Structure formats: C-alpha cells, structure tokens
Amino acid sequence: MESLGVLLPVPMNAYLESELARRYKVFRLWESPPERRQDFIRANAAAIRAVVGNSKAGADADTIDALPRLEIVACFSVGLDKVDLAKCRERGIRVTNTPDVLTDDVADLAIGLAIAVLRRLCQADRYVRSGAWLSKGDYKLTTRFSGKTIGIIGLGRIGLAIAKRAEAFGCPISYYSRSEKPNTNYKYYSNLVDLAANCHVLVVACSLTEETYHIVNREVLDALGPKGVLVNIGRGPHVDEPELVAALREGRLGGAGLDVFEQEPYVPEELFGMENVVLVPHVGSGTNETRNAMADLVIGNLEAHVMNKPLLTPVV
Ligand code: 8YV
C-alpha cells in the first residue's frame, strides 16, 4: 500500500516527529529555504496526502490549493486558527485537533498566571536572587487571589476547567460567550465590557476566529480597570496588544499574565520592565505528559484515517 505522505510545515514535538517518520513518508517544509518552499510543495504534491500542523502553522488556503491529493489535516493543537476550515469542508478534507488531553495543563497555567501576577511571584523571586531581601529587607505586600471574581471569555472545555479550579479558591465565576450555557450556576454576561467591569481577573479562553479577533480591545481593558488583571492563555490576536501595552503603561490596567502574543515569538519589549506583568512563551500545553498525549492523538487520527476507521477527534 502507498505510504501516507505527511507534510510538516514547521518543526514539531520530537516524539511526534519520530513516530510520524516511523510510519509515514515525512516532508519537512522548513528544511527548504523560504523562497524554495512553494517549489518543494509542488515537487512533492503527488505524494502529500496529510498535513500535520500546530499553533504556529497549519494549512492555509494556498497550501491546500497546492495539494490536490490532500485528505487530512491533523493538528497538534486544540486551536484551529491556522487551518482554513471552510476550504477543507469545501474540498472534503478531514480535520482533527487535540482537545481534552491539554485542558488541565492550560487551565492550571491560567490560574498560575493569575496568582503569579497578583502575588508578584516572579518579581519576588528576582528580589531573593538579587540579594535585595538581605540588603533592603522584607518584600512589599501584594494582592490576594482567593475570592476574587473571575471573568472567563469562552466557557468551553478549557474555560470550564479554569472555572472549576477558581471555584476551589472561593472565586465567584462569571463568563461571556455567544450564548448562555445550560447547567452552570456561573453568571452569564452577553456583553464583554459588562463582564470586564464586574470582575477582577479576566481570562481569555475562547478560540480565535474572525469574531474573536481583538475581542479584548481598549474599551474592555478600561472596563477591567486599574485593579483588574488580564490573563491570556488563548491566542495573542484575541487582544489588541498595543492597547494592552498602553493600558499597562498608563496604569489603566492593573496587570497581565500572558502565555500568548500577537507576533510570537516577538513580545513587546516595553512589557519586559513591568513588574505587574508575567510573561511565558506559549507553554499552556507544554508538559511532557500532555505533549505526548497530543502526539498520540495526532498519530491515532492518522492511523484511523489510513485504515478507514472513524477519526478519534474529528472537527471536519
Ligand atoms: C500548541 C496550542 O499547539 O493547543 C493549542 O491550541 O496552542 C498549543 O497546544 C503547542 O504549542 C504546539 O505548537
């Protein structure tokens, strides 16, 4: 039987790459210089029937158009914003992602970021390491996390997992989403500005779509206010980043805990000097346990596809 040709647009998790290479013929796009990549795809288009993408690169319209034999896009991510889903539907190309297995880690990080910002954990760590504790004495007082009202944008799997954790800290939970969710006691806001005005910590946990691009804009940041904290474990483009930087600089926003940025891996340098900001490099799902489980899910979906069995986590 013809081996499945799999295009990888960017380097992947090492375990995933080796498991793919053991089973299929793998085409590593990044090994060609940028100006030769179109030629590389054209030259191998007859063999490529699958793309494995992630949060950095997936299958955009041009890639899909260049691959007439493409059958499946298996994403090593829960987010699907790097895949042209409409085009996949149109062409009958299957799409899978990695839901559930990463939910706990991402929710853990959201809570961790909120606590790190309010309790100034990173700043306090630097205080000890620099010897300031010895030379200047005790660290200044910070702000409690327990009991703070948490506003969640998007009450999907990850949003719900964040809510569950925050409840254990005695935090009242409110949320914004397109429609009110049945079976929760959480307070629903149909207007994001109203949610922001009525919570202490606002967490972005929705998927990135045209509708949610820059959903956190100046108005939302101002409603969150000088005591409010923004946590983003979704996607950078959910937040209007220049507006976020300006709000922090001008003291219109109390703080931010950010795992994602608009132009990763570039982070606005102005944030580096702010002690009310905690910055981590898109590591929400970044544990050995979760990344291995995500890789197994990608392989499981491709195996199912090859064997004509039901996909494990189909989106399209
Ligand atoms: C990344 C993520 O996919 O699941 C998502 O949507 O953003 C992450 O899990 C991971 O960084 C691999 O690129």
XYZ file of C-alpha atoms and ligand atoms in Angstrom:
329
model
C 0.000 0.000 0.000
C 1.245 3.533 -0.768
C 2.757 5.099 2.350
C 0.969 8.233 3.572
C 2.919 11.353 2.632
C 2.789 13.826 5.537
C 3.778 17.477 5.209
C 5.125 19.176 8.342
C 5.164 22.954 7.820
C 7.249 23.649 10.952
C 9.365 21.555 13.366
C 7.189 19.509 15.704
C 7.448 17.886 19.069
C 10.368 15.404 18.813
C 8.344 12.364 19.870
C 5.629 13.191 17.326
C 8.156 13.668 14.529
C 9.849 10.349 15.243
C 6.534 8.473 15.473
C 5.415 10.035 12.171
C 8.720 9.174 10.491
C 8.461 5.554 11.693
C 5.117 5.135 9.950
C 4.893 7.536 7.030
C 6.906 9.471 4.474
C 7.520 12.835 6.126
C 8.154 16.078 4.185
C 9.811 18.765 6.311
C 8.950 22.100 4.729
C 11.229 24.225 6.925
C 14.306 22.396 5.649
C 13.872 24.271 2.351
C 14.839 27.951 2.312
C 11.741 30.203 2.438
C 11.989 31.186 -1.237
C 12.048 27.484 -2.311
C 9.086 26.280 -0.259
C 6.471 26.658 -2.974
C 8.700 24.615 -5.295
C 9.176 21.997 -2.570
C 5.425 21.630 -2.146
C 4.873 21.497 -5.913
C 7.581 18.879 -6.334
C 6.088 16.616 -3.652
C 2.387 17.358 -4.111
C 1.707 13.982 -5.716
C 2.807 12.205 -2.525
C 1.412 14.529 0.165
C -1.973 13.369 1.473
C -1.740 14.710 5.033
C -0.585 17.866 6.796
C 0.315 17.908 10.486
C 0.111 21.465 11.782
C 0.288 23.161 15.160
C -0.346 26.587 16.676
C 2.370 28.143 14.504
C 1.451 26.790 11.082
C -1.234 24.564 9.651
C -2.878 24.543 6.258
C -3.886 27.884 4.800
C -5.754 28.336 1.517
C -2.556 28.487 -0.588
C -1.159 25.284 0.904
C -4.449 23.468 0.427
C -4.706 24.690 -3.173
C -1.171 23.461 -3.843
C -2.003 19.939 -2.583
C -4.584 18.299 -4.859
C -4.260 14.930 -3.074
C -4.661 16.311 0.459
C -7.060 14.163 2.508
C -6.495 15.137 6.129
C -5.094 17.948 8.284
C -4.229 16.574 11.729
C -3.434 19.419 14.135
C -1.084 19.095 17.072
C -3.180 21.719 18.883
C -6.721 22.273 20.030
C -6.775 25.667 18.296
C -7.636 25.540 14.599
C -6.950 29.134 13.646
C -4.104 28.148 11.303
C -6.350 25.919 9.200
C -8.717 27.164 6.509
C -11.667 25.135 7.740
C -14.071 26.434 5.091
C -11.744 25.311 2.317
C -11.286 21.908 3.965
C -15.062 21.475 4.120
C -15.396 22.522 0.503
C -12.719 20.044 -0.631
C -13.869 17.204 1.650
C -10.559 17.274 3.550
C -10.833 15.881 7.071
C -9.519 17.950 10.026
C -8.654 16.778 13.538
C -7.299 18.533 16.646
C -6.176 17.596 20.184
C -8.963 18.533 22.608
C -9.316 17.297 26.217
C -5.766 15.993 26.705
C -4.406 19.509 27.194
C -7.321 21.040 29.102
C -5.923 20.505 32.608
C -2.471 21.911 31.831
C -3.827 25.023 30.158
C -6.291 25.627 32.998
C -3.508 25.105 35.565
C -1.414 27.716 33.792
C -4.274 30.236 33.709
C -4.650 30.009 37.483
C -0.866 30.052 37.904
C -0.563 33.240 35.865
C -3.319 34.984 37.823
C -1.666 34.105 41.136
C 1.796 34.986 39.799
C 0.599 38.452 38.750
C -1.364 39.281 41.923
C 1.238 37.870 44.328
C 4.126 39.209 42.202
C 5.791 35.784 42.283
C 8.297 36.455 39.515
C 9.246 39.826 40.921
C 9.560 38.332 44.419
C 11.759 35.560 43.042
C 14.025 38.180 41.466
C 14.065 40.023 44.803
C 15.553 36.998 46.537
C 18.011 36.139 43.749
C 19.352 39.688 43.511
C 20.155 39.748 47.219
C 17.599 42.534 47.813
C 15.972 40.604 50.667
C 19.261 40.857 52.563
C 20.026 44.446 51.619
C 16.555 46.006 51.586
C 14.532 43.802 53.936
C 11.079 42.289 53.574
C 9.236 42.304 50.253
C 6.271 44.638 49.821
C 2.715 43.416 50.305
C 0.776 42.134 47.317
C -2.860 41.276 46.429
C -4.901 38.168 47.332
C -6.159 35.822 44.598
C -8.609 33.748 46.661
C -12.120 35.156 46.492
C -11.540 37.444 43.525
C -14.245 37.444 40.856
C -13.070 35.630 37.752
C -14.496 36.521 34.344
C -13.960 33.948 31.641
C -14.265 34.647 27.918
C -15.451 31.374 26.389
C -16.871 28.633 28.589
C -15.716 25.643 26.542
C -13.629 22.775 27.893
C -10.725 24.987 28.990
C -12.955 27.778 30.289
C -14.895 25.295 32.397
C -11.688 23.743 33.765
C -10.477 27.214 34.783
C -13.837 27.909 36.438
C -13.683 24.641 38.388
C -10.198 25.437 39.686
C -11.070 29.044 40.560
C -14.152 27.850 42.466
C -11.818 25.901 44.754
C -10.146 29.246 45.578
C -13.541 30.653 46.599
C -13.755 32.825 43.483
C -17.196 33.774 42.101
C -17.282 32.937 38.377
C -18.805 34.947 35.528
C -18.443 34.396 31.834
C -19.034 35.818 28.402
C -19.849 33.672 25.394
C -22.062 33.842 22.318
C -24.909 32.151 24.163
C -25.758 31.307 27.746
C -24.648 27.804 28.766
C -27.181 25.477 30.334
C -26.253 23.554 33.510
C -23.952 26.097 35.146
C -24.544 28.435 38.048
C -21.998 30.871 36.700
C -23.181 34.390 35.945
C -23.624 34.995 32.233
C -22.887 38.311 30.526
C -23.979 38.820 26.939
C -21.737 41.893 26.796
C -17.968 41.585 27.303
C -17.499 45.157 28.542
C -20.052 44.480 31.300
C -18.203 41.285 32.279
C -14.873 43.142 32.372
C -16.382 45.894 34.534
C -17.601 43.290 37.012
C -14.598 41.028 37.515
C -11.087 41.265 38.964
C -9.386 38.742 36.709
C -10.454 38.404 33.085
C -9.279 35.203 31.380
C -9.296 34.719 27.610
C -10.211 31.079 26.934
C -12.138 31.119 23.655
C -10.987 30.033 20.232
C -9.600 32.540 17.758
C -11.988 33.292 14.929
C -12.832 36.381 12.883
C -15.413 37.210 15.575
C -12.980 36.964 18.486
C -10.028 38.770 16.834
C -9.127 41.721 19.157
C -12.106 40.864 21.334
C -10.124 42.406 24.203
C -9.879 45.997 22.994
C -9.364 49.351 24.691
C -12.933 49.518 25.939
C -12.694 46.079 27.564
C -9.306 46.894 29.132
C -10.615 50.168 30.529
C -13.661 48.382 31.946
C -11.347 45.868 33.663
C -9.552 48.850 35.106
C -6.534 49.717 37.292
C -7.205 46.891 39.754
C -8.039 44.341 37.080
C -5.780 41.641 35.692
C -5.923 40.169 32.190
C -4.846 36.546 31.704
C -4.476 35.280 28.136
C -3.993 31.563 27.522
C -5.929 31.678 24.219
C -4.227 33.323 21.259
C -2.279 36.576 21.025
C -4.607 38.141 18.441
C -7.523 37.923 20.884
C -6.014 41.024 22.477
C -5.204 44.337 20.827
C -1.593 44.226 22.020
C -0.610 47.904 21.514
C -3.737 48.850 23.501
C -2.770 46.368 26.225
C 0.743 47.809 26.464
C -0.667 51.354 26.586
C -3.203 50.436 29.288
C -0.452 48.898 31.435
C 1.936 51.793 30.816
C -0.702 54.355 31.759
C -1.885 52.438 34.823
C -5.363 51.966 33.334
C -4.935 48.190 33.817
C -3.665 46.522 36.992
C -1.642 43.697 35.465
C -1.420 40.915 32.914
C -0.395 37.272 32.773
C 0.333 36.309 29.181
C 1.110 32.955 27.582
C 0.382 34.111 24.034
C 1.268 37.139 21.910
C 0.259 38.677 18.615
C 3.566 38.043 16.782
C 5.144 35.081 18.568
C 7.955 34.733 19.432
C 8.163 38.531 19.460
C 6.915 40.153 22.659
C 6.605 43.951 23.038
C 9.808 44.919 24.843
C 8.002 47.540 26.862
C 6.430 44.698 28.846
C 9.852 43.417 29.979
C 10.275 46.174 32.515
C 6.802 45.930 34.067
C 6.604 44.186 37.424
C 2.830 43.715 37.201
C 3.229 41.555 34.104
C 4.136 37.862 33.909
C 5.263 36.579 30.523
C 5.609 32.943 29.494
C 6.422 31.611 25.994
C 3.213 29.821 24.844
C 3.634 26.901 27.228
C -0.002 26.194 28.153
C 0.139 22.604 26.940
C 3.884 22.350 27.427
C 4.338 19.397 29.770
C 5.830 16.050 28.789
C 2.622 14.286 29.763
C 0.352 16.470 27.656
C 2.584 16.848 24.613
C 2.975 13.041 24.456
C -0.791 12.598 24.733
C -1.308 15.210 21.979
C 1.195 13.391 19.753
C -0.545 10.056 20.360
C -3.831 11.668 19.371
C -2.374 13.010 16.115
C -0.967 9.546 15.295
C -4.241 7.885 16.322
C -6.197 10.141 13.973
C -3.845 9.486 11.049
C -3.890 5.722 11.699
C -7.688 5.755 11.806
C -7.792 7.715 8.563
C -5.395 5.342 6.803
C -7.427 2.352 7.970
C -10.727 3.952 7.016
C -11.928 3.907 10.613
C -13.774 6.714 12.456
C -11.417 9.556 13.386
C -10.745 9.983 17.129
C -11.246 13.745 17.324
C -12.773 14.982 14.074
C -13.578 18.631 13.523
C -14.369 18.396 9.824
C 0.191 24.420 20.766
C -1.919 25.329 21.430
O -0.426 23.739 19.801
O -3.427 23.524 21.514
C -3.226 24.683 21.152
O -4.093 25.331 20.535
O -1.761 26.488 21.257
C -0.748 24.540 21.931
O -1.085 23.332 22.467
C 1.502 23.839 21.012
O 2.243 24.901 21.354
C 2.179 23.232 19.815
O 2.518 24.232 18.916
